[in-house]
mmCIF file of C-alpha atoms and ligand atoms in Angstrom:
data_model
loop_
_atom_site.group_PDB
_atom_site.id
_atom_site.type_symbol
_atom_site.label_atom_id
_atom_site.label_comp_id
_atom_site.label_asym_id
_atom_site.label_seq_id
_atom_site.Cartn_x
_atom_site.Cartn_y
_atom_site.Cartn_z
ATOM 1 C CA UNK A 37 19.205 -8.027 -13.609
ATOM 2 C CA UNK A 38 16.669 -10.879 -13.066
ATOM 3 C CA UNK A 39 16.096 -12.509 -16.784
ATOM 4 C CA UNK A 40 13.885 -15.435 -15.858
ATOM 5 C CA UNK A 41 10.564 -13.400 -16.607
ATOM 6 C CA UNK A 42 11.711 -12.446 -19.963
ATOM 7 C CA UNK A 43 9.236 -14.429 -21.689
ATOM 8 C CA UNK A 44 6.194 -13.488 -19.622
ATOM 9 C CA UNK A 45 3.702 -11.415 -21.735
ATOM 10 C CA UNK A 46 3.255 -7.742 -20.915
ATOM 11 C CA UNK A 47 -0.231 -6.033 -20.543
ATOM 12 C CA UNK A 48 -1.227 -4.124 -23.995
ATOM 13 C CA UNK A 49 -2.636 -0.666 -23.991
ATOM 14 C CA UNK A 50 -6.225 -1.924 -25.005
ATOM 15 C CA UNK A 51 -6.230 -4.341 -22.147
ATOM 16 C CA UNK A 52 -5.064 -1.793 -19.763
ATOM 17 C CA UNK A 53 -8.121 0.366 -20.968
ATOM 18 C CA UNK A 54 -10.310 -2.713 -20.778
ATOM 19 C CA UNK A 55 -9.277 -3.509 -17.248
ATOM 20 C CA UNK A 56 -9.888 -0.084 -16.022
ATOM 21 C CA UNK A 57 -13.195 0.045 -17.720
ATOM 22 C CA UNK A 58 -14.218 -3.336 -15.880
ATOM 23 C CA UNK A 59 -12.953 -2.026 -12.643
ATOM 24 C CA UNK A 60 -14.718 1.269 -12.870
ATOM 25 C CA UNK A 61 -17.931 -0.473 -13.689
ATOM 26 C CA UNK A 62 -17.502 -2.417 -10.737
ATOM 27 C CA UNK A 63 -16.914 0.540 -8.683
ATOM 28 C CA UNK A 64 -19.984 2.074 -10.095
ATOM 29 C CA UNK A 65 -21.904 -0.741 -9.213
ATOM 30 C CA UNK A 66 -20.819 -0.503 -5.712
ATOM 31 C CA UNK A 67 -21.677 3.222 -4.971
ATOM 32 C CA UNK A 68 -25.477 2.643 -4.017
ATOM 33 C CA UNK A 69 -24.392 0.382 -1.143
ATOM 34 C CA UNK A 70 -20.851 2.101 -0.492
ATOM 35 C CA UNK A 71 -21.466 5.908 -0.666
ATOM 36 C CA UNK A 72 -22.431 6.464 3.058
ATOM 37 C CA UNK A 73 -20.901 3.124 4.001
ATOM 38 C CA UNK A 74 -17.339 1.810 3.370
ATOM 39 C CA UNK A 75 -16.276 -1.727 2.032
ATOM 40 C CA UNK A 76 -14.980 -3.918 4.686
ATOM 41 C CA UNK A 77 -11.101 -4.718 4.637
ATOM 42 C CA UNK A 78 -11.685 -7.986 2.900
ATOM 43 C CA UNK A 79 -14.463 -9.778 1.190
ATOM 44 C CA UNK A 80 -16.309 -12.650 2.357
ATOM 45 C CA UNK A 81 -16.670 -15.572 -0.273
ATOM 46 C CA UNK A 82 -16.099 -12.619 -2.831
ATOM 47 C CA UNK A 83 -18.539 -9.890 -1.379
ATOM 48 C CA UNK A 84 -17.636 -6.853 0.622
ATOM 49 C CA UNK A 85 -19.916 -6.189 3.575
ATOM 50 C CA UNK A 86 -20.687 -2.565 4.276
ATOM 51 C CA UNK A 87 -18.779 -1.099 7.457
ATOM 52 C CA UNK A 88 -18.512 2.233 9.028
ATOM 53 C CA UNK A 89 -15.448 4.638 8.902
ATOM 54 C CA UNK A 90 -13.393 2.883 11.526
ATOM 55 C CA UNK A 91 -10.879 0.637 10.244
ATOM 56 C CA UNK A 92 -7.222 1.447 8.931
ATOM 57 C CA UNK A 93 -8.326 0.310 5.280
ATOM 58 C CA UNK A 94 -11.141 2.683 4.641
ATOM 59 C CA UNK A 95 -9.063 5.193 2.384
ATOM 60 C CA UNK A 96 -8.594 2.538 -0.228
ATOM 61 C CA UNK A 97 -12.387 2.274 -1.234
ATOM 62 C CA UNK A 98 -12.515 6.260 -1.597
ATOM 63 C CA UNK A 99 -9.303 5.958 -3.659
ATOM 64 C CA UNK A 100 -10.946 3.521 -5.933
ATOM 65 C CA UNK A 101 -13.733 5.950 -6.449
ATOM 66 C CA UNK A 102 -11.318 8.759 -7.344
ATOM 67 C CA UNK A 103 -9.283 6.502 -9.737
ATOM 68 C CA UNK A 104 -12.592 5.389 -11.461
ATOM 69 C CA UNK A 105 -13.223 9.265 -11.594
ATOM 70 C CA UNK A 106 -10.009 9.787 -13.245
ATOM 71 C CA UNK A 107 -10.800 7.169 -15.672
ATOM 72 C CA UNK A 108 -14.412 8.130 -16.595
ATOM 73 C CA UNK A 109 -14.651 11.461 -15.691
ATOM 74 C CA UNK A 110 -18.347 10.697 -14.634
ATOM 75 C CA UNK A 111 -19.333 13.333 -11.966
ATOM 76 C CA UNK A 112 -20.980 10.558 -9.892
ATOM 77 C CA UNK A 113 -17.909 9.251 -8.549
ATOM 78 C CA UNK A 114 -16.670 12.798 -7.788
ATOM 79 C CA UNK A 115 -19.886 13.360 -5.665
ATOM 80 C CA UNK A 116 -19.523 10.048 -3.928
ATOM 81 C CA UNK A 117 -15.902 10.681 -3.011
ATOM 82 C CA UNK A 118 -16.897 14.113 -1.560
ATOM 83 C CA UNK A 119 -19.427 12.430 0.627
ATOM 84 C CA UNK A 120 -16.808 10.236 1.955
ATOM 85 C CA UNK A 121 -14.239 13.089 2.602
ATOM 86 C CA UNK A 122 -16.784 14.575 4.769
ATOM 87 C CA UNK A 123 -17.004 11.195 6.710
ATOM 88 C CA UNK A 124 -13.091 11.311 6.932
ATOM 89 C CA UNK A 125 -13.279 14.722 8.321
ATOM 90 C CA UNK A 126 -15.663 13.896 10.904
ATOM 91 C CA UNK A 127 -13.667 10.830 11.777
ATOM 92 C CA UNK A 128 -10.171 12.826 12.461
ATOM 93 C CA UNK A 129 -12.270 15.400 14.147
ATOM 94 C CA UNK A 130 -13.870 13.059 16.608
ATOM 95 C CA UNK A 131 -10.668 10.873 16.747
ATOM 96 C CA UNK A 132 -12.743 7.550 15.723
ATOM 97 C CA UNK A 133 -10.082 4.676 15.618
ATOM 98 C CA UNK A 134 -7.083 6.981 14.728
ATOM 99 C CA UNK A 135 -4.636 5.794 17.599
ATOM 100 C CA UNK A 136 -2.203 4.404 15.425
ATOM 101 C CA UNK A 137 -0.085 5.183 12.592
ATOM 102 C CA UNK A 138 -2.287 4.552 9.364
ATOM 103 C CA UNK A 139 -3.026 8.100 8.777
ATOM 104 C CA UNK A 140 -1.469 7.912 5.446
ATOM 105 C CA UNK A 141 -3.105 4.772 4.141
ATOM 106 C CA UNK A 142 -6.511 6.582 5.481
ATOM 107 C CA UNK A 143 -5.887 9.982 4.311
ATOM 108 C CA UNK A 144 -3.751 9.972 1.101
ATOM 109 C CA UNK A 145 -6.148 8.112 -1.210
ATOM 110 C CA UNK A 146 -9.142 9.895 0.057
ATOM 111 C CA UNK A 147 -8.681 13.264 1.226
ATOM 112 C CA UNK A 148 -5.309 14.396 -0.377
ATOM 113 C CA UNK A 149 -6.744 12.747 -3.486
ATOM 114 C CA UNK A 150 -9.646 15.063 -3.252
ATOM 115 C CA UNK A 151 -7.696 18.054 -2.523
ATOM 116 C CA UNK A 152 -5.457 17.456 -5.494
ATOM 117 C CA UNK A 153 -7.923 16.283 -8.146
ATOM 118 C CA UNK A 154 -10.737 18.847 -7.321
ATOM 119 C CA UNK A 155 -9.287 21.305 -4.812
ATOM 120 C CA UNK A 156 -11.299 19.697 -1.979
ATOM 121 C CA UNK A 157 -10.529 22.148 0.969
ATOM 122 C CA UNK A 158 -12.174 19.757 3.417
ATOM 123 C CA UNK A 159 -9.863 17.107 2.161
ATOM 124 C CA UNK A 160 -6.876 19.437 2.611
ATOM 125 C CA UNK A 161 -8.276 20.372 6.415
ATOM 126 C CA UNK A 162 -8.835 16.835 7.250
ATOM 127 C CA UNK A 163 -5.399 15.757 5.794
ATOM 128 C CA UNK A 164 -3.600 18.329 7.965
ATOM 129 C CA UNK A 165 -5.350 17.131 11.144
ATOM 130 C CA UNK A 166 -4.309 13.521 10.179
ATOM 131 C CA UNK A 167 -0.574 14.547 9.540
ATOM 132 C CA UNK A 168 -0.790 15.867 13.250
ATOM 133 C CA UNK A 169 -2.039 12.755 14.500
ATOM 134 C CA UNK A 170 0.632 10.950 12.728
ATOM 135 C CA UNK A 171 3.145 13.197 14.179
ATOM 136 C CA UNK A 172 1.997 12.580 17.622
ATOM 137 C CA UNK A 173 3.186 8.751 17.133
ATOM 138 C CA UNK A 174 6.722 9.962 16.752
ATOM 139 C CA UNK A 175 9.115 8.414 19.360
ATOM 140 C CA UNK A 176 12.236 10.727 19.596
ATOM 141 C CA UNK A 177 13.818 8.111 21.587
ATOM 142 C CA UNK A 178 14.650 5.763 18.876
ATOM 143 C CA UNK A 179 13.725 8.327 16.289
ATOM 144 C CA UNK A 180 10.775 6.351 14.756
ATOM 145 C CA UNK A 181 6.887 6.528 14.667
ATOM 146 C CA UNK A 182 5.407 3.909 16.768
ATOM 147 C CA UNK A 183 2.731 1.939 14.847
ATOM 148 C CA UNK A 184 0.423 0.389 17.006
ATOM 149 C CA UNK A 185 -0.653 0.304 20.742
ATOM 150 C CA UNK A 186 -0.560 2.865 23.571
ATOM 151 C CA UNK A 187 2.446 4.975 23.255
ATOM 152 C CA UNK A 188 5.546 3.953 24.974
ATOM 153 C CA UNK A 189 4.615 0.411 26.139
ATOM 154 C CA UNK A 190 7.622 -1.844 25.722
ATOM 155 C CA UNK A 191 5.740 -4.567 23.992
ATOM 156 C CA UNK A 192 4.916 -2.025 20.981
ATOM 157 C CA UNK A 193 8.008 0.071 21.030
ATOM 158 C CA UNK A 194 8.383 -0.667 17.349
ATOM 159 C CA UNK A 195 8.104 0.450 13.989
ATOM 160 C CA UNK A 196 6.568 -1.677 11.014
ATOM 161 C CA UNK A 197 7.562 -1.586 7.413
ATOM 162 C CA UNK A 198 4.170 -0.555 6.094
ATOM 163 C CA UNK A 199 4.610 2.618 7.618
ATOM 164 C CA UNK A 200 6.952 3.946 4.996
ATOM 165 C CA UNK A 201 3.528 4.321 2.852
ATOM 166 C CA UNK A 202 2.181 6.666 5.800
ATOM 167 C CA UNK A 203 4.913 9.180 5.232
ATOM 168 C CA UNK A 204 3.937 10.954 2.012
ATOM 169 C CA UNK A 205 1.335 12.546 4.458
ATOM 170 C CA UNK A 206 4.050 14.244 6.215
ATOM 171 C CA UNK A 207 5.954 15.669 3.253
ATOM 172 C CA UNK A 208 2.804 16.848 1.946
ATOM 173 C CA UNK A 209 2.026 18.414 5.159
ATOM 174 C CA UNK A 210 5.155 20.317 5.074
ATOM 175 C CA UNK A 211 4.596 21.464 1.500
ATOM 176 C CA UNK A 212 1.182 22.711 2.320
ATOM 177 C CA UNK A 213 2.120 24.570 5.517
ATOM 178 C CA UNK A 214 5.768 25.468 5.318
ATOM 179 C CA UNK A 215 6.401 23.841 8.503
ATOM 180 C CA UNK A 216 9.451 21.440 8.118
ATOM 181 C CA UNK A 217 8.830 19.565 11.297
ATOM 182 C CA UNK A 218 6.633 17.043 9.304
ATOM 183 C CA UNK A 219 9.351 16.491 6.762
ATOM 184 C CA UNK A 220 11.973 16.264 9.335
ATOM 185 C CA UNK A 221 10.029 13.542 11.310
ATOM 186 C CA UNK A 222 9.266 11.656 7.926
ATOM 187 C CA UNK A 223 13.096 11.794 7.141
ATOM 188 C CA UNK A 224 13.931 10.362 10.606
ATOM 189 C CA UNK A 225 11.577 7.575 10.356
ATOM 190 C CA UNK A 226 12.749 6.379 7.060
ATOM 191 C CA UNK A 227 16.454 6.527 7.993
ATOM 192 C CA UNK A 228 15.580 4.393 11.198
ATOM 193 C CA UNK A 229 13.423 2.091 9.198
ATOM 194 C CA UNK A 230 16.015 1.481 6.450
ATOM 195 C CA UNK A 231 18.874 0.882 8.891
ATOM 196 C CA UNK A 232 17.037 -1.984 10.784
ATOM 197 C CA UNK A 233 14.358 -3.508 8.694
ATOM 198 C CA UNK A 234 16.411 -4.691 5.806
ATOM 199 C CA UNK A 235 18.425 -7.913 6.468
ATOM 200 C CA UNK A 236 21.583 -8.891 4.913
ATOM 201 C CA UNK A 237 20.071 -10.889 2.304
ATOM 202 C CA UNK A 238 17.699 -8.075 1.490
ATOM 203 C CA UNK A 239 14.584 -9.646 2.749
ATOM 204 C CA UNK A 240 12.914 -7.580 5.320
ATOM 205 C CA UNK A 241 11.510 -7.950 8.849
ATOM 206 C CA UNK A 242 7.840 -7.014 9.171
ATOM 207 C CA UNK A 243 8.251 -5.102 12.530
ATOM 208 C CA UNK A 244 11.319 -3.995 14.434
ATOM 209 C CA UNK A 245 11.394 -3.222 18.179
ATOM 210 C CA UNK A 246 13.672 -0.449 19.939
ATOM 211 C CA UNK A 247 14.788 -0.237 23.619
ATOM 212 C CA UNK A 248 12.467 1.913 25.441
ATOM 213 C CA UNK A 249 15.133 3.748 27.602
ATOM 214 C CA UNK A 250 17.998 4.178 25.106
ATOM 215 C CA UNK A 251 16.151 3.930 21.696
ATOM 216 C CA UNK A 252 18.863 1.372 20.438
ATOM 217 C CA UNK A 253 17.596 -1.052 17.888
ATOM 218 C CA UNK A 254 16.476 -4.206 19.752
ATOM 219 C CA UNK A 255 15.171 -7.099 17.394
ATOM 220 C CA UNK A 256 12.848 -7.837 14.376
ATOM 221 C CA UNK A 257 9.716 -9.946 14.435
ATOM 222 C CA UNK A 258 6.778 -10.602 12.396
ATOM 223 C CA UNK A 259 2.994 -10.369 13.170
ATOM 224 C CA UNK A 260 1.679 -11.082 9.550
ATOM 225 C CA UNK A 261 4.484 -13.102 8.186
ATOM 226 C CA UNK A 262 4.973 -16.902 8.446
ATOM 227 C CA UNK A 263 7.726 -16.554 10.994
ATOM 228 C CA UNK A 264 10.012 -14.105 12.377
ATOM 229 C CA UNK A 265 12.905 -14.592 9.930
ATOM 230 C CA UNK A 266 10.860 -14.772 6.731
ATOM 231 C CA UNK A 267 9.667 -12.430 4.369
ATOM 232 C CA UNK A 268 6.051 -11.563 4.525
ATOM 233 C CA UNK A 269 5.187 -10.935 0.930
ATOM 234 C CA UNK A 270 3.073 -7.744 1.362
ATOM 235 C CA UNK A 271 5.799 -6.399 3.948
ATOM 236 C CA UNK A 272 8.431 -6.711 1.117
ATOM 237 C CA UNK A 273 6.066 -5.049 -1.343
ATOM 238 C CA UNK A 274 5.448 -2.402 1.053
ATOM 239 C CA UNK A 275 9.073 -1.903 0.996
ATOM 240 C CA UNK A 276 9.566 -1.820 -2.412
ATOM 241 C CA UNK A 277 6.807 0.830 -2.850
ATOM 242 C CA UNK A 278 8.091 2.578 0.393
ATOM 243 C CA UNK A 279 11.590 2.955 -0.946
ATOM 244 C CA UNK A 280 10.541 4.540 -4.307
ATOM 245 C CA UNK A 281 8.467 7.059 -2.369
ATOM 246 C CA UNK A 282 11.224 7.462 0.153
ATOM 247 C CA UNK A 283 13.427 8.418 -3.066
ATOM 248 C CA UNK A 284 10.878 10.731 -4.570
ATOM 249 C CA UNK A 285 10.543 12.915 -1.407
ATOM 250 C CA UNK A 286 14.367 12.942 -0.294
ATOM 251 C CA UNK A 287 16.321 12.185 -3.368
ATOM 252 C CA UNK A 288 18.659 10.241 -1.202
ATOM 253 C CA UNK A 289 20.757 8.158 -3.554
ATOM 254 C CA UNK A 290 21.245 5.411 -1.089
ATOM 255 C CA UNK A 291 17.561 4.554 -1.224
ATOM 256 C CA UNK A 292 17.853 3.560 -4.944
ATOM 257 C CA UNK A 293 20.217 0.848 -4.126
ATOM 258 C CA UNK A 294 18.188 -0.351 -1.502
ATOM 259 C CA UNK A 295 15.325 -0.374 -3.470
ATOM 260 C CA UNK A 296 17.144 -2.493 -6.047
ATOM 261 C CA UNK A 297 18.145 -5.067 -3.472
ATOM 262 C CA UNK A 298 14.574 -5.471 -1.899
ATOM 263 C CA UNK A 299 13.120 -5.787 -5.367
ATOM 264 C CA UNK A 300 15.296 -8.214 -6.454
ATOM 265 C CA UNK A 301 14.706 -10.353 -3.384
ATOM 266 C CA UNK A 302 11.284 -10.069 -3.992
ATOM 267 C CA UNK A 303 11.520 -11.130 -7.645
ATOM 268 C CA UNK A 304 13.700 -13.788 -7.097
ATOM 269 C CA UNK A 305 11.118 -15.534 -4.842
ATOM 270 C CA UNK A 306 8.098 -15.137 -6.935
ATOM 271 C CA UNK A 307 6.434 -18.178 -8.337
ATOM 272 C CA UNK A 308 6.115 -18.717 -12.129
ATOM 273 C CA UNK A 309 2.933 -16.158 -12.675
ATOM 274 C CA UNK A 310 4.781 -13.507 -10.550
ATOM 275 C CA UNK A 311 1.887 -13.143 -8.080
ATOM 276 C CA UNK A 312 3.390 -14.419 -4.745
ATOM 277 C CA UNK A 313 2.274 -16.749 -2.035
ATOM 278 C CA UNK A 314 1.562 -14.905 1.022
ATOM 279 C CA UNK A 315 5.039 -15.305 2.408
ATOM 280 C CA UNK A 316 8.143 -15.460 0.077
ATOM 281 C CA UNK A 317 9.186 -18.803 2.041
ATOM 282 C CA UNK A 318 6.444 -20.480 -0.311
ATOM 283 C CA UNK A 319 6.930 -20.823 -3.924
ATOM 284 C CA UNK A 320 5.776 -22.925 -7.014
ATOM 285 C CA UNK A 321 4.501 -26.302 -5.648
ATOM 286 C CA UNK A 322 3.167 -24.926 -2.403
ATOM 287 C CA UNK A 323 -0.471 -25.370 -1.747
ATOM 288 C CA UNK A 324 -0.546 -21.844 0.595
ATOM 289 C CA UNK A 325 -2.692 -19.207 -0.532
ATOM 290 C CA UNK A 326 -1.732 -16.194 -2.393
ATOM 291 C CA UNK A 327 -1.417 -12.584 -1.902
ATOM 292 C CA UNK A 328 -2.254 -10.759 -4.980
ATOM 293 C CA UNK A 329 -2.205 -7.481 -3.257
ATOM 294 C CA UNK A 330 1.374 -7.628 -2.532
ATOM 295 C CA UNK A 331 2.064 -7.886 -6.538
ATOM 296 C CA UNK A 332 -0.130 -4.825 -7.262
ATOM 297 C CA UNK A 333 1.794 -2.956 -4.649
ATOM 298 C CA UNK A 334 5.113 -4.018 -6.068
ATOM 299 C CA UNK A 335 4.244 -3.138 -9.361
ATOM 300 C CA UNK A 336 3.163 0.611 -8.416
ATOM 301 C CA UNK A 337 6.452 0.838 -6.406
ATOM 302 C CA UNK A 338 8.573 -0.242 -9.587
ATOM 303 C CA UNK A 339 6.472 2.075 -11.665
ATOM 304 C CA UNK A 340 7.300 4.963 -9.391
ATOM 305 C CA UNK A 341 10.905 4.257 -9.121
ATOM 306 C CA UNK A 342 11.238 3.799 -13.001
ATOM 307 C CA UNK A 343 10.605 7.715 -13.131
ATOM 308 C CA UNK A 344 13.856 8.286 -11.571
ATOM 309 C CA UNK A 345 16.380 5.752 -13.226
ATOM 310 C CA UNK A 346 18.500 5.875 -16.353
ATOM 311 C CA UNK A 347 16.674 4.539 -19.390
ATOM 312 C CA UNK A 348 17.631 0.835 -19.406
ATOM 313 C CA UNK A 349 16.916 0.376 -15.711
ATOM 314 C CA UNK A 350 13.653 2.410 -15.901
ATOM 315 C CA UNK A 351 12.776 -0.256 -18.770
ATOM 316 C CA UNK A 352 13.677 -3.285 -16.852
ATOM 317 C CA UNK A 353 11.331 -1.969 -14.021
ATOM 318 C CA UNK A 354 8.334 -0.753 -16.113
ATOM 319 C CA UNK A 355 8.457 -4.300 -17.963
ATOM 320 C CA UNK A 356 8.519 -6.084 -14.979
ATOM 321 C CA UNK A 357 5.327 -4.214 -13.553
ATOM 322 C CA UNK A 358 3.588 -4.580 -16.757
ATOM 323 C CA UNK A 359 4.037 -8.435 -16.529
ATOM 324 C CA UNK A 360 2.931 -8.592 -13.135
ATOM 325 C CA UNK A 361 -0.243 -6.530 -13.951
ATOM 326 C CA UNK A 362 -0.857 -8.725 -17.074
ATOM 327 C CA UNK A 363 -0.683 -11.773 -14.872
ATOM 328 C CA UNK A 364 -3.095 -10.070 -12.290
ATOM 329 C CA UNK A 365 -5.422 -9.245 -15.193
ATOM 330 C CA UNK A 366 -5.351 -12.425 -16.742
ATOM 331 C CA UNK A 367 -5.687 -14.827 -13.746
ATOM 332 C CA UNK A 368 -6.858 -12.823 -11.013
ATOM 333 C CA UNK A 369 -8.999 -9.795 -11.740
ATOM 334 C CA UNK A 370 -12.889 -10.235 -11.190
ATOM 335 C CA UNK A 371 -14.702 -9.986 -14.686
ATOM 336 C CA UNK A 372 -17.978 -11.716 -13.787
ATOM 337 C CA UNK A 373 -19.573 -9.296 -11.477
ATOM 338 C CA UNK A 374 -22.091 -12.073 -10.187
ATOM 339 C CA UNK A 375 -19.133 -13.743 -8.608
ATOM 340 C CA UNK A 376 -17.739 -10.957 -6.505
ATOM 341 C CA UNK A 377 -18.247 -7.265 -5.833
ATOM 342 C CA UNK A 378 -14.521 -6.745 -5.596
ATOM 343 C CA UNK A 379 -11.791 -6.258 -8.044
ATOM 344 C CA UNK A 380 -9.130 -8.920 -7.467
ATOM 345 C CA UNK A 381 -9.170 -12.325 -6.121
ATOM 346 C CA UNK A 382 -6.636 -14.425 -4.156
ATOM 347 C CA UNK A 383 -5.627 -12.083 -1.747
ATOM 348 C CA UNK A 384 -4.752 -12.560 2.012
ATOM 349 C CA UNK A 385 -5.172 -10.206 4.826
ATOM 350 C CA UNK A 386 -3.982 -12.361 7.828
ATOM 351 C CA UNK A 387 -2.764 -15.885 7.371
ATOM 352 C CA UNK A 388 -2.340 -17.599 10.816
ATOM 353 C CA UNK A 389 0.702 -19.741 11.384
ATOM 354 C CA UNK A 390 2.154 -21.631 14.394
ATOM 355 C CA UNK A 391 4.939 -18.799 14.336
ATOM 356 C CA UNK A 392 2.956 -15.630 14.024
ATOM 357 C CA UNK A 393 0.828 -13.701 15.935
ATOM 358 C CA UNK A 394 -2.336 -12.803 13.679
ATOM 359 C CA UNK A 395 -5.487 -14.935 13.600
ATOM 360 C CA UNK A 396 -6.784 -15.904 10.115
ATOM 361 C CA UNK A 397 -8.779 -13.105 8.342
ATOM 362 C CA UNK A 398 -9.490 -12.419 4.786
ATOM 363 C CA UNK A 399 -7.651 -15.406 3.506
ATOM 364 C CA UNK A 400 -7.727 -16.030 -0.251
ATOM 365 C CA UNK A 401 -10.315 -13.265 -0.544
ATOM 366 C CA UNK A 402 -10.397 -9.777 -2.146
ATOM 367 C CA UNK A 403 -9.153 -6.909 -0.065
ATOM 368 C CA UNK A 404 -9.510 -3.063 -0.289
ATOM 369 C CA UNK A 405 -5.859 -2.296 -0.849
ATOM 370 C CA UNK A 406 -5.466 -5.086 -3.152
ATOM 371 C CA UNK A 407 -8.421 -3.774 -5.354
ATOM 372 C CA UNK A 408 -7.125 -0.136 -4.879
ATOM 373 C CA UNK A 409 -3.319 -0.881 -5.971
ATOM 374 C CA UNK A 410 -4.460 -2.881 -8.817
ATOM 375 C CA UNK A 411 -6.235 0.108 -10.156
ATOM 376 C CA UNK A 412 -3.497 2.404 -9.293
ATOM 377 C CA UNK A 413 -0.953 0.203 -11.151
ATOM 378 C CA UNK A 414 -3.426 0.199 -14.381
ATOM 379 C CA UNK A 415 -3.726 3.934 -13.975
ATOM 380 C CA UNK A 416 -0.121 4.266 -13.803
ATOM 381 C CA UNK A 417 0.407 2.215 -17.000
ATOM 382 C CA UNK A 418 -2.316 4.118 -18.636
ATOM 383 C CA UNK A 419 -1.255 7.807 -18.173
ATOM 384 C CA UNK A 420 1.197 10.074 -16.410
ATOM 385 C CA UNK A 421 -0.653 10.027 -13.100
ATOM 386 C CA UNK A 422 -0.400 12.532 -10.192
ATOM 387 C CA UNK A 423 0.197 10.696 -7.127
ATOM 388 C CA UNK A 424 -2.147 10.511 -4.228
ATOM 389 C CA UNK A 425 0.772 9.633 -2.009
HETATM 390 N N1 LIG B 250 -0.826 -2.409 6.795
HETATM 391 C C1 LIG B 250 -1.474 -3.512 7.002
HETATM 392 C C2 LIG B 250 -1.300 -4.918 6.213
HETATM 393 O O1 LIG B 250 -0.985 -4.678 5.021
HETATM 394 O O2 LIG B 250 -2.078 -5.722 6.398
#
């Protein structure tokens, strides 16, 4: 167990309430602009611009609205989220920008949340259509869900670590329909991912390729990390939360051990304030930018896994998550609405490096999933939360 953070402060219950209250106020302030429109994936100089429902990130904004509804019980949030569910239903029916694997990111915090919270039947219907779309990305040769690009082209015959977060949609679809095929595909994808994406030192590849003809594992590579062999901070956090969810839905003991290792690598590579730089290659003393969204995702994963562990270990991860959220609240959260219409500063979507394949986008800004997972982490610390995932 890692002891170097033992003296970091934890967030107190009144601070959690305060933080949720600030976040909900900000969401409320944003509703007039962002009910019939969505927030862009990232802010520019602290401010999100409106976009249509056509990016992989749109579900997070609706998820924030649902979390604000849960905290305040103000029906105006429910009404706005229902309008957005309508829009998500239209998106999947008209197949607008859905030729990729991010159906879980899109439909879990929006439509599945609406179904679970208020019994939205449109949410359920859209969620099942999204699950079918995700199933259509499954590659039996290799047994994985193809992340991006046209199906079966060699330069995209790969999975990415982020996809672990898309799988709860399939587990949910099996529960709702009684059709076990969704679950079987999710389980196969988890197995293939975990057999290949975690390196010997427990850092993780961002993406992993397979041979198109035989399905044999081929090689790991990055897109958004600093270099192929480094650990992209957000990818490692998707791994932490993805493993917790994989355990939740499969109860496969092996995943607990992997969770411990992947979390330990992450924690060992954090800077002093527990909020990582955009790649775990960088730490204290670096002038690189942070990715605060990674910290929120990791905190949510630790809080989820803590539910299934013995008391001492559960306490260990709960405390770490508490400390991370305290650091986010004290040093990263937006408190002056004149400076930003987001919730959490200093996140990074894509940082270009000489060794990766992504252009700069949303560098050192707010982003929609950073805001969402910060609210989710706070909500998890505030009450016994029923997952949207
Ligand atoms: N899932 C894409 C990202 O984390 O940027």
